[in-house]
CSV table of C-alpha atoms in Angstrom, one decimal:
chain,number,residue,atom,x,y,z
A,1,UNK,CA,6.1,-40.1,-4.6
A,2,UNK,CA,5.0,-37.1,-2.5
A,3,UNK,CA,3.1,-35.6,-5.7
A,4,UNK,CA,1.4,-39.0,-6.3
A,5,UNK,CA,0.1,-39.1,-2.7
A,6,UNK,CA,-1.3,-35.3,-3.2
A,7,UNK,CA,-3.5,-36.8,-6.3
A,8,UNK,CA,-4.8,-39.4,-4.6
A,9,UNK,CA,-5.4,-37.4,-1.6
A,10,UNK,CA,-7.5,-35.0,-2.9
A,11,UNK,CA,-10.4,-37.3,-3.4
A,12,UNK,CA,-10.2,-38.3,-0.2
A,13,UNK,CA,-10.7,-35.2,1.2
A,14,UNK,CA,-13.2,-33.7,-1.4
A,15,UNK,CA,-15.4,-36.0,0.0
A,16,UNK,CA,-14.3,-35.2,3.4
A,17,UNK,CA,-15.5,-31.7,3.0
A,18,UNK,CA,-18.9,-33.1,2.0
A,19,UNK,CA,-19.0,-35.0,4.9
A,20,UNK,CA,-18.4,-31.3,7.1
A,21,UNK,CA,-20.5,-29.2,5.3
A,22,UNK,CA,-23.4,-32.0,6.1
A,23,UNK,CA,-22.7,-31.7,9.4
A,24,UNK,CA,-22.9,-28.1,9.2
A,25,UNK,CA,-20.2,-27.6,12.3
A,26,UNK,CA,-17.2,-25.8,10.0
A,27,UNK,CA,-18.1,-23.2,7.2
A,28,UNK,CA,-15.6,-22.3,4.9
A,29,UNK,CA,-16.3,-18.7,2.4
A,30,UNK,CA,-14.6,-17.8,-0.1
A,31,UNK,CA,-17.0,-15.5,-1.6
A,32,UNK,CA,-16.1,-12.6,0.4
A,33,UNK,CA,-13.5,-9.9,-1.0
A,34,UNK,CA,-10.5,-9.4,1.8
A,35,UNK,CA,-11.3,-5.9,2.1
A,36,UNK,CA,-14.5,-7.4,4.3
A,37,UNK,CA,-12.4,-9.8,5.9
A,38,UNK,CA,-10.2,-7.5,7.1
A,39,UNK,CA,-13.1,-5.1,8.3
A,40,UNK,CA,-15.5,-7.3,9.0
A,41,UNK,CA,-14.1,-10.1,10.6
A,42,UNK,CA,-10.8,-10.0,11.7
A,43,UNK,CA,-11.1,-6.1,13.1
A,44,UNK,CA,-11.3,-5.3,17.2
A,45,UNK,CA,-11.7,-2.5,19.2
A,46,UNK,CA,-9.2,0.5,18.8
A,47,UNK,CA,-7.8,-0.2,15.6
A,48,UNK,CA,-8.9,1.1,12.1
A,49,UNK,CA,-7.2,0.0,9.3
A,50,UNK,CA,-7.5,0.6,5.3
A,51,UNK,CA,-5.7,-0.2,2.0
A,52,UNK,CA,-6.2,-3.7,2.0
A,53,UNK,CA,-4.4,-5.8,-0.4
A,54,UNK,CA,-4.6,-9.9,-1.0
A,55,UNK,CA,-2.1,-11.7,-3.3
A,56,UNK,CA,-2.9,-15.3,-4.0
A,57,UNK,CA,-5.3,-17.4,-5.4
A,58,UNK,CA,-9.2,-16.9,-4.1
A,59,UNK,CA,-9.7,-20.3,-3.2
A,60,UNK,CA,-6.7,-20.3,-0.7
A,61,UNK,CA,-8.4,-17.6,1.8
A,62,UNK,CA,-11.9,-17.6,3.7
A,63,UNK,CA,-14.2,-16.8,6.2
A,64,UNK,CA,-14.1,-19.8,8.8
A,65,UNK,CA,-16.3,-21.0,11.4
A,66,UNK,CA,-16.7,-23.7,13.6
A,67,UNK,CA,-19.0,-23.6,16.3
A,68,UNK,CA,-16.7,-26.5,18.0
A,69,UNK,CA,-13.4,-24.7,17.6
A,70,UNK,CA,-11.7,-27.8,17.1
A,71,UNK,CA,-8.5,-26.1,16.7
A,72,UNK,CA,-9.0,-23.3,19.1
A,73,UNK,CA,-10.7,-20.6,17.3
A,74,UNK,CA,-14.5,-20.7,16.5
A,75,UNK,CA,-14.5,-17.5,13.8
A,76,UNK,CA,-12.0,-15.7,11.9
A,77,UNK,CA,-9.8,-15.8,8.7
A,78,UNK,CA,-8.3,-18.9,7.3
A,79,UNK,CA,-5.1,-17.9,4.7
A,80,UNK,CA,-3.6,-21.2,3.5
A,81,UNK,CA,-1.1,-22.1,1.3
A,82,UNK,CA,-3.4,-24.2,-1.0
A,83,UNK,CA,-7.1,-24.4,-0.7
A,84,UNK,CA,-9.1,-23.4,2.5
A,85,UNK,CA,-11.8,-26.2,1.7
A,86,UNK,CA,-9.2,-28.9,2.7
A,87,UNK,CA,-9.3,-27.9,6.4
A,88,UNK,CA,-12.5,-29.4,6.8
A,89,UNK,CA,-12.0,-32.6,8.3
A,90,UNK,CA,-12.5,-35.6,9.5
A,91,UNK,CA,-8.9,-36.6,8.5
A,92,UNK,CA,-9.3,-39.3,6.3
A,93,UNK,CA,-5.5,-39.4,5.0
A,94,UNK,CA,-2.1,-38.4,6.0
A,95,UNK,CA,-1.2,-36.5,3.1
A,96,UNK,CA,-3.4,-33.9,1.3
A,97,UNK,CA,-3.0,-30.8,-0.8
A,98,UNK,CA,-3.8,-28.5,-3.1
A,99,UNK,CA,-1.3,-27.3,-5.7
A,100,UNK,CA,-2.1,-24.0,-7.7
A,101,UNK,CA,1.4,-23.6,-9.0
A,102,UNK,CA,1.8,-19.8,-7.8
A,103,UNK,CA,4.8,-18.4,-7.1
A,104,UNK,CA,6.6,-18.1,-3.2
A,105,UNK,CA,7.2,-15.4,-1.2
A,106,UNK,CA,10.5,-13.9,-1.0
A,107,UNK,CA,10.7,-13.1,3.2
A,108,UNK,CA,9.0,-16.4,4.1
A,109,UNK,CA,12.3,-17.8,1.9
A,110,UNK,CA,14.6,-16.1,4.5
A,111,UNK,CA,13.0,-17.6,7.5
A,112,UNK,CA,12.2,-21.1,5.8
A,113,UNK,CA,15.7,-21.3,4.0
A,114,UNK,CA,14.0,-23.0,0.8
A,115,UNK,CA,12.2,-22.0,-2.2
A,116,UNK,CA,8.7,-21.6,-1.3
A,117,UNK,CA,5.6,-22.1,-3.5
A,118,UNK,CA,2.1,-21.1,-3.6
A,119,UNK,CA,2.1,-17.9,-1.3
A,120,UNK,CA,-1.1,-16.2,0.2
A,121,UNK,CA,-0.1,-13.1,1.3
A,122,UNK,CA,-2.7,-10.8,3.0
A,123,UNK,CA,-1.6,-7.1,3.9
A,124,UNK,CA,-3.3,-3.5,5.2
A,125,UNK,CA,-2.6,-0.6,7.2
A,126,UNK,CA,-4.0,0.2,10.5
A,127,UNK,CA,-3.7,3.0,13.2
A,128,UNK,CA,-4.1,2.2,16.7
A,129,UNK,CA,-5.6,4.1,20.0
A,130,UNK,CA,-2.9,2.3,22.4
A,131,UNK,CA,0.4,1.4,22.8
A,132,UNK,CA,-0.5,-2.3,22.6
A,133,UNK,CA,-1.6,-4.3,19.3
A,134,UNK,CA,-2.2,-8.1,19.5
A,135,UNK,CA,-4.4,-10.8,17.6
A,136,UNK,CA,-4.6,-14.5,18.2
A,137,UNK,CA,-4.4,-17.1,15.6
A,138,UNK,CA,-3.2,-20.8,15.0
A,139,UNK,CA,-0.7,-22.6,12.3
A,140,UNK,CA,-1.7,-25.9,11.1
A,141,UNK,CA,-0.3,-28.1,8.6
A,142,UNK,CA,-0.4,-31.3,6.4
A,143,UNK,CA,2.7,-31.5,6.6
A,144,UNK,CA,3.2,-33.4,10.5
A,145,UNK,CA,4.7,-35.2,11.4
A,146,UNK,CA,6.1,-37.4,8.4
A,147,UNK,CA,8.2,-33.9,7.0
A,148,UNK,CA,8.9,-32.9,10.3
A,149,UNK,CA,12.9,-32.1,10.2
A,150,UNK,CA,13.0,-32.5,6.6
A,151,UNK,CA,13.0,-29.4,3.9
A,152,UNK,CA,9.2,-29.2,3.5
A,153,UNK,CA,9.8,-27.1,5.9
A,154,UNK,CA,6.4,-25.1,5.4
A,155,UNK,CA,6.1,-21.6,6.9
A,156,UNK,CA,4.2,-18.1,7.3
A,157,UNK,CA,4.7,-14.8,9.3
A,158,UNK,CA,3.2,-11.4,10.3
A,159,UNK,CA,5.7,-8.7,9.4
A,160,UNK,CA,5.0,-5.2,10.6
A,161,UNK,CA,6.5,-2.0,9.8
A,162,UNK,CA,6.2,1.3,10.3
A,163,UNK,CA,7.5,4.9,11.9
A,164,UNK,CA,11.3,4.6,13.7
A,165,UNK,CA,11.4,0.5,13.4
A,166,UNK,CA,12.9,-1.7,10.8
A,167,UNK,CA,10.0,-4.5,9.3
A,168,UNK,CA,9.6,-7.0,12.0
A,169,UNK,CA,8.3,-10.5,12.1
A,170,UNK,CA,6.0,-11.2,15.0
A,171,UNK,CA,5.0,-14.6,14.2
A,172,UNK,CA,7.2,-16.3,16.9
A,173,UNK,CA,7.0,-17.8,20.0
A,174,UNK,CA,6.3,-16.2,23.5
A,175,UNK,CA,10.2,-16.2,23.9
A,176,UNK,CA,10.2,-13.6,21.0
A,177,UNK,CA,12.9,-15.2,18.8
A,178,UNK,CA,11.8,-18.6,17.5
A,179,UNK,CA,9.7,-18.2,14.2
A,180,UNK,CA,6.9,-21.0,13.5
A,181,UNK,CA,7.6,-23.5,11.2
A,182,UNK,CA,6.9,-27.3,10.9
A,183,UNK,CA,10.5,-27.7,12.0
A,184,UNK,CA,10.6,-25.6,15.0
A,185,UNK,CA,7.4,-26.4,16.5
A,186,UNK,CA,6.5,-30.2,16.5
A,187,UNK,CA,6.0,-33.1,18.7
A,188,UNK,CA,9.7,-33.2,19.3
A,189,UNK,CA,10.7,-29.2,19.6
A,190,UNK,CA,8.8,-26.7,21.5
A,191,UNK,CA,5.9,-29.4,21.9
A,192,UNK,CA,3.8,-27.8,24.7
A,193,UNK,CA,2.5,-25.5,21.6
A,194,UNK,CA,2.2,-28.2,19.1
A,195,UNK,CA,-1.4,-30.5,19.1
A,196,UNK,CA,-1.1,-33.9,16.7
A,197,UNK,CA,-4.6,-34.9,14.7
A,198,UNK,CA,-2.4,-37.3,12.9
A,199,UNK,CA,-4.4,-40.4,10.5
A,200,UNK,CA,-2.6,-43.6,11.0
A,201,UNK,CA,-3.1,-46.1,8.0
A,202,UNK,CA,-4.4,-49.3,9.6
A,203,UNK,CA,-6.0,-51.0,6.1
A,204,UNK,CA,-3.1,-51.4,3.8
A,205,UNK,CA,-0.6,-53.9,4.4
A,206,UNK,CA,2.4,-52.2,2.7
A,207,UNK,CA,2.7,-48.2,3.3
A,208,UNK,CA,5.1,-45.1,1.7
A,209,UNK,CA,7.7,-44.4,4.3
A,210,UNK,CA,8.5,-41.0,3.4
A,211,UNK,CA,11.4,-40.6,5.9
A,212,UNK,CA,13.4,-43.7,4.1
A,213,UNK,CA,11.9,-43.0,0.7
A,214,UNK,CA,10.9,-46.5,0.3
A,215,UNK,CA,7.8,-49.1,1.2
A,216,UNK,CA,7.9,-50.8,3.9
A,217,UNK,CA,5.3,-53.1,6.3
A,218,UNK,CA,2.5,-51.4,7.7
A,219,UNK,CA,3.2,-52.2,11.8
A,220,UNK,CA,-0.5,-51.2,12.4
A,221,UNK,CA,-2.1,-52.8,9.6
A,222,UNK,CA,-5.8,-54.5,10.8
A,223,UNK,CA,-5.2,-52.5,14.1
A,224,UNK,CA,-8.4,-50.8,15.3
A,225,UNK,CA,-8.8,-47.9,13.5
A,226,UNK,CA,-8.3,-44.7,16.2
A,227,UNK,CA,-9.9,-41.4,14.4
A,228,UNK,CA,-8.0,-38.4,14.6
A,229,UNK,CA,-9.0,-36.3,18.0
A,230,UNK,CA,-10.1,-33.4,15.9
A,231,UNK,CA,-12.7,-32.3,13.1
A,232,UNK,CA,-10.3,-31.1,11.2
A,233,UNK,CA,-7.9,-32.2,7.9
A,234,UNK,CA,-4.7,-31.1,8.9
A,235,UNK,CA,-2.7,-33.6,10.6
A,236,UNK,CA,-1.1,-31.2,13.6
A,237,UNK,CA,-1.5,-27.6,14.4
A,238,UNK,CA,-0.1,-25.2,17.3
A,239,UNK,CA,-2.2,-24.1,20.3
A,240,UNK,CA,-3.8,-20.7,20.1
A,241,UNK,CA,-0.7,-17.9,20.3
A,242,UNK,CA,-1.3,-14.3,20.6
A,243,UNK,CA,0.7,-12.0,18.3
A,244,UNK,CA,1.8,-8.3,20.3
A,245,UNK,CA,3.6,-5.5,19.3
A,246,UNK,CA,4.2,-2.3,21.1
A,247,UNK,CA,3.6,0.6,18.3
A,248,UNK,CA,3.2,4.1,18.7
A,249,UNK,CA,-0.6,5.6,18.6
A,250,UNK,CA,-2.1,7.2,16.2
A,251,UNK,CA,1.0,6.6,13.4
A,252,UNK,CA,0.3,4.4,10.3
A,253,UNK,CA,1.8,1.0,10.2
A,254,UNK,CA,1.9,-1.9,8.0
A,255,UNK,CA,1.2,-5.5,8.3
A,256,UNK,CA,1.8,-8.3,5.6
A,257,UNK,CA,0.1,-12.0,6.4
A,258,UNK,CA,1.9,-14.3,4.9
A,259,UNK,CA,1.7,-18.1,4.4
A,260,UNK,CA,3.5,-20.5,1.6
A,261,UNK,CA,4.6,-24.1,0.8
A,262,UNK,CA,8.1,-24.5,1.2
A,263,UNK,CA,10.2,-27.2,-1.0
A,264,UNK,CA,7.6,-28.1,-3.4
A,265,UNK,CA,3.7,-26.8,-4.1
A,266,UNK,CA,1.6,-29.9,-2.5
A,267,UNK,CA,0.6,-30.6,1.3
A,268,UNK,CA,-1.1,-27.4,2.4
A,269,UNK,CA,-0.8,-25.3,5.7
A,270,UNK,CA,-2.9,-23.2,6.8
A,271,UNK,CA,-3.1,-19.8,9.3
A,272,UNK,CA,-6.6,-19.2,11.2
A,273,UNK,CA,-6.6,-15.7,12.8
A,274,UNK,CA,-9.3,-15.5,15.6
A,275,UNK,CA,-12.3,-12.9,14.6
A,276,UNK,CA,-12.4,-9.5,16.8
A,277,UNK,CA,-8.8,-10.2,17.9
A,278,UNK,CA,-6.8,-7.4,15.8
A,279,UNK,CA,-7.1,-4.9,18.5
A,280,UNK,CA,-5.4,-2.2,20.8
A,281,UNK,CA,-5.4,-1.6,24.2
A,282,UNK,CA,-3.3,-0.1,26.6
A,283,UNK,CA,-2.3,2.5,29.8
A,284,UNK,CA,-2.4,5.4,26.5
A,285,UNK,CA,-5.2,6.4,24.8
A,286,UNK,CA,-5.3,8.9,22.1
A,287,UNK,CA,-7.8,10.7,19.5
A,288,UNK,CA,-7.1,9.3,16.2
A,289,UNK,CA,-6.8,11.7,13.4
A,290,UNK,CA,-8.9,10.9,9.8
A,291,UNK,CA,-6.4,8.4,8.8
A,292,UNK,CA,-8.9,6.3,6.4
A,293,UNK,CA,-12.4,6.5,5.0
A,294,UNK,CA,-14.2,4.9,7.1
A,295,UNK,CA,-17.4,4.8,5.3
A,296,UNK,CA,-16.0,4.0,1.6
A,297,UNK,CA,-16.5,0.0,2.5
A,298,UNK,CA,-19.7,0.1,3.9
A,299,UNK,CA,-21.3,2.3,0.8
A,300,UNK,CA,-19.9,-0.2,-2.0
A,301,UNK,CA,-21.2,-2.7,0.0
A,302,UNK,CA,-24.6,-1.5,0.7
A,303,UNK,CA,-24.8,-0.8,-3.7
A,304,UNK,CA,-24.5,-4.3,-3.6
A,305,UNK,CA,-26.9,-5.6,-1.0
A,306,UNK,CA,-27.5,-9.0,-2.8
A,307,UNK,CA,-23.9,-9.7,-1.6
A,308,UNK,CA,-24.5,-9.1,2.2
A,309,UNK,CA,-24.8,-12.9,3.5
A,310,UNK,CA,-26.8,-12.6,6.9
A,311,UNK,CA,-24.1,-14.6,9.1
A,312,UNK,CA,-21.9,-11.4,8.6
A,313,UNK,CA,-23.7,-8.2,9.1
A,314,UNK,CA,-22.5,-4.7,8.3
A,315,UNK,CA,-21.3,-3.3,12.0
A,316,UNK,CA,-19.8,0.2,12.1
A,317,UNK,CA,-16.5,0.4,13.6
A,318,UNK,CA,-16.9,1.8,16.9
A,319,UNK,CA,-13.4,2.7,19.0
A,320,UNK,CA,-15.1,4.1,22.6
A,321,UNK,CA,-13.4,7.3,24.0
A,322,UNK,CA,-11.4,5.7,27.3
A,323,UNK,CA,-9.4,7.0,29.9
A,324,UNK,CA,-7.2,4.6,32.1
A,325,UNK,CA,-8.7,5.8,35.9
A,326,UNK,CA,-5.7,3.7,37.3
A,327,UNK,CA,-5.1,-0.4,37.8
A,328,UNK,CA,-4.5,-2.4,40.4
A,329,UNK,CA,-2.1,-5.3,40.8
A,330,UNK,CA,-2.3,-9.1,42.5
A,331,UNK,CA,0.1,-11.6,44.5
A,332,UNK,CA,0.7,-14.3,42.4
A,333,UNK,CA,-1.5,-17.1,41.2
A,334,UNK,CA,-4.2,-15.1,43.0
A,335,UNK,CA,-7.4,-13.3,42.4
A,336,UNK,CA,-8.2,-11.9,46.4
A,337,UNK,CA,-8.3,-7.7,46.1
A,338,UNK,CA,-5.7,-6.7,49.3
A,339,UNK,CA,-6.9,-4.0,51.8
A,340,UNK,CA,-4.7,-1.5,49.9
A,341,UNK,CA,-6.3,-2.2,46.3
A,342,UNK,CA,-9.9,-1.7,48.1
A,343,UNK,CA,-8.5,1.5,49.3
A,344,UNK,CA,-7.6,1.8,45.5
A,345,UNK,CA,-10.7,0.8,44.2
A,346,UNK,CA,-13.1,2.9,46.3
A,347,UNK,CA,-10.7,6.4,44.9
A,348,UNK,CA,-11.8,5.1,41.8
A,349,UNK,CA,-15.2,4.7,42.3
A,350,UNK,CA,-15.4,8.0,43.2
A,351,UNK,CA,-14.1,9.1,40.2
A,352,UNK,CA,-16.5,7.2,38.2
A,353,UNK,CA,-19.2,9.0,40.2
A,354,UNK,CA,-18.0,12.1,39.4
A,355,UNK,CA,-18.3,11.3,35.8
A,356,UNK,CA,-21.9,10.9,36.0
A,357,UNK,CA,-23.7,7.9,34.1
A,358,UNK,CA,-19.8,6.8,31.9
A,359,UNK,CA,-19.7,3.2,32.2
A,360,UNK,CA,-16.9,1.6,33.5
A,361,UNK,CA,-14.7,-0.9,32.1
A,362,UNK,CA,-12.9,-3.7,34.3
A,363,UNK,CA,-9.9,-5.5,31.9
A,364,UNK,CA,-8.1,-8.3,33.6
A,365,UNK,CA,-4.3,-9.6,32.8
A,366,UNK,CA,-1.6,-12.2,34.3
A,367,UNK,CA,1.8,-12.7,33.9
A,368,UNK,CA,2.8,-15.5,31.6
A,369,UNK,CA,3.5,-18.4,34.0
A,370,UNK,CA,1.3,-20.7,33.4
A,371,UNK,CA,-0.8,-22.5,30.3
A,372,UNK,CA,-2.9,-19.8,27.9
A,373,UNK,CA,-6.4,-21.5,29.1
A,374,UNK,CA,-5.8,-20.9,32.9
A,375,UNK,CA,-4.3,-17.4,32.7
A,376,UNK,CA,-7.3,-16.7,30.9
A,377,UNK,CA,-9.5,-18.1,33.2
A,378,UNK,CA,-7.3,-16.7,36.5
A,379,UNK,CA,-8.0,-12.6,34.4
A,380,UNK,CA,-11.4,-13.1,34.5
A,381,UNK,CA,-12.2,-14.1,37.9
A,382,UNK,CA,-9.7,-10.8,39.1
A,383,UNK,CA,-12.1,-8.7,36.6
A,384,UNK,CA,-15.1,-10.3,38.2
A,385,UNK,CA,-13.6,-9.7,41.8
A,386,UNK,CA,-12.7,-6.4,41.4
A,387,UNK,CA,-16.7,-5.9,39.9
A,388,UNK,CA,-18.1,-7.6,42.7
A,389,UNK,CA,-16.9,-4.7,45.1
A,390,UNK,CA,-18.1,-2.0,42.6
A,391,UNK,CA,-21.5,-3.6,42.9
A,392,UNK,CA,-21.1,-3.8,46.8
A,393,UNK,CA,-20.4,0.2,46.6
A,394,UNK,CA,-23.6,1.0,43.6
A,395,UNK,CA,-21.9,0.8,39.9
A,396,UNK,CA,-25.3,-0.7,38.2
A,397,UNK,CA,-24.4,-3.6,36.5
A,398,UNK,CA,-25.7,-2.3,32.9
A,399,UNK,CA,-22.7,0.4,33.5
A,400,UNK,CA,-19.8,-2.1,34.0
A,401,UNK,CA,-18.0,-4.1,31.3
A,402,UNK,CA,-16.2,-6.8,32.3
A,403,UNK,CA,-13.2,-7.9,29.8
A,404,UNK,CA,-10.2,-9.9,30.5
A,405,UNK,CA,-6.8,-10.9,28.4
A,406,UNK,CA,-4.9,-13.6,30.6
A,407,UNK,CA,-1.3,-12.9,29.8
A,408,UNK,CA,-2.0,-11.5,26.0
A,409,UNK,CA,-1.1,-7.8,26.7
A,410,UNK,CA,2.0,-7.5,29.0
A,411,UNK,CA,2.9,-3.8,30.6
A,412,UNK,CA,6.1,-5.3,32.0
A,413,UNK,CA,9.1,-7.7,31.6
A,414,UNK,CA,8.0,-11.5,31.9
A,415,UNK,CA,11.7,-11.9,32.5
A,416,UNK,CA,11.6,-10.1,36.1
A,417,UNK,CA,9.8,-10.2,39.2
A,418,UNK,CA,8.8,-6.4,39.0
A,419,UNK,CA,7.7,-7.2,35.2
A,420,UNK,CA,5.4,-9.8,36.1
A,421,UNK,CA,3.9,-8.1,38.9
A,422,UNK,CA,2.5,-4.7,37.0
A,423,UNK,CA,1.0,-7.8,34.6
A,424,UNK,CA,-0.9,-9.3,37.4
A,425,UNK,CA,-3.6,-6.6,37.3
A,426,UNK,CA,-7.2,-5.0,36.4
A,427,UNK,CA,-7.6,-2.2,34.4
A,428,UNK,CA,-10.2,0.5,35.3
A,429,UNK,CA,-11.3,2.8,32.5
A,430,UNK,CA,-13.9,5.5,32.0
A,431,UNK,CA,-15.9,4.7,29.4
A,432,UNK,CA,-17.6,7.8,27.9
């Protein structure tokens, strides 16, 4: 019965993806090799990466963009485990897919516990100029809420490897253990990361109850009809989570992307990774050694200048020489600079004076109490704070960058007081 709803699904949304493309708020690209994802998208400051390498059908990874960000993320990469068009909503049905009968994946088996199906599985190396890597991204699927619990149990993860460490999955949760899966984040488990864009049937009188495996009466048939909240085909998805990993600079590692069905090859999931977020920062900063050819990309691409859409030009990757002038730290839930970090923040502007015409960058952080949206919003009023004085004292304001991470790039245990306060800080770095 699953497989029957799939076919008549697809219709469904086909011309749900008609309707989006009208309404020109998502784009979805598949024209674009992965190579120029990787490098042109997905890539941030202090990190270069090469050796890319996509396994899995074309139609099942794209360019995304949605100047909305229904789910979060406005630009990026979308890797799915079926086709990337069927993320373009409204969400007209409950069940839809895309099944290209491709093989699984064997590590996403291990976490899922099932045979998995039609596996997109995106992987490069990369080299960092900080102790610190992190992206953002969000997992959605068809598959909420009906197969919540049940062995469709669909599932991705980012596993790195690389110098003195055994491969590690970092797709999991900020407690660092619980991998993302339909069945471990949902409306029931671990919901304050889960957001439902469920379709509720309200026109047929009789309905599939796929929980019972049988038809049964449809309690909100002639109902008024309640669209889904968001723009978007999948029926739930998780709020934006930030990926980290502490690595070593300057030493290759290795990161496979990986997404699949699990259980059978129909409803589709789908990873977005947010564009500019695969970056490195941190209190090190290194020189990084010739690890790739930089310019190998750039010349096929320019032989080929017919190809170059204008939504996506060429930038050269730039990773600015930094050095960390020192940091200074905040009470909690607070963005008010104490006497001692003015004391602090006058030593630096000294040395930033001494430096003659560097710019300075401010980069604010938080501990991780709190939601994602106001930690965000509480690192970015201690950046601006902590700028407000250097304009008081003369920095001009074309030589200060102000950046800010909420609680995305911890320095210290989340799990202790003296952890969370080094995270409740600003950066200051010379910026040559």
């Amino acid at each position: 019965m699953k497989r029957l709803f799939k076919y008549c699904a697809s219709m469904v949304v086909f011309c749900a993806f008609c309707i989006g493309a009208a309404n020109a708020q998502t784009v979805i690209d598949t024209s674009r090799t992965a190579d120029f994802m990787v490098k042109k998208v997905l890539l941030g400051n202090g990190v270069l990466v090469g050796d890319v390498k996509y396994t899995g059908e074309k139609h099942a990874i794209s360019i995304y963009e949605d100047s909305t960000s229904q789910v979060g993320i406005s630009k990026g990469i979308l890797l799915t485990s079926g086709n990337a068009y069927y993320a373009v909503g409204p969400n007209k049905t409950p069940r839809s897919g895309w099944a290209s009968f491709a093989p699984g994946d064997e590590e996403l088996e291990a976490i899922a516990r099932g045979k998995t199906w039609d596996a997109s599985v995106l992987e490069f190396d990369f080299v960092t100029i900080s102790e610190n890597l992190s992206f953002r991204y969000v997992f959605a699927s068809e598959e909420y809420l009906e197969y919540v619990g049940s062995k469709f149990n669909d599932v991705f993860g980012f596993f790195v490897s690389g110098p003195n460490m055994t491969k590690t999955n970092i797709a999991r949760l900020p407690d660092g253990v619980t991998p993302i899966t339909v069945n471990t984040v949902n409306s029931g488990l671990n919901s304050e990361f889960y957001i439902d864009n469920a379709y509720y049937n309200t026109t047929d009188p009789y309905i599939w109850d796929v929980r019972n495996r049988k038809v049964i009466l449809n309690k909100k048939y002639l109902q008024e009809e309640v669209p889904p909240k968001y723009d978007t085909q999948f029926d739930g998805f998780t709020t934006v989570l930030t990926a980290h990993y502490k690595v070593i600079p300057n030493q290759v590692y290795h990161i496979k992307l990986a997404i699949a069905d699990v259980g059978d090859d129909i409803l589709d999931s789908g990873v977005f990774l947010e564009a500019g977020s695969f970056q490195s920062s941190g209190e090190i900063v290194v020189e990084l050694a010739e690890h790739f050819k930089r310019n190998d990309f750039a010349q096929k691409v320019q032989s080929k200048k017919t190809e170059i859409i204008p939504e996506y030009e060429l930038k050269e990757i730039k990773i600015p020489k930094k050095t960390l002038l020192g940091q200074i730290e905040f009470e909690f839930d607070k963005y008010s600079i104490t006497s001692e970090a003015r004391s602090a923040i006058v030593s630096m502007f000294n040395e930033w004076k001494a430096a003659k015409n560097a710019k300075l960058e401010l980069i604010g952080h938080t501990d991780d109490w709190g939601s994602h949206v106001y930690n965000e919003e509480l690192s970015e009023n201690r950046s601006k704070a902590v700028a407000q004085i250097l304009l008081d004292l003369g920095v001009p304001k074309n030589l200060m960058v102000i950046n800010f991470h909420g609680e995305t790039l911890p320095i210290g245990n989340n799990d202790t007081e003296h952890g969370r306060a080094r995270n409740r800080r600003v950066e200051f770095f010379l910026v040559n």
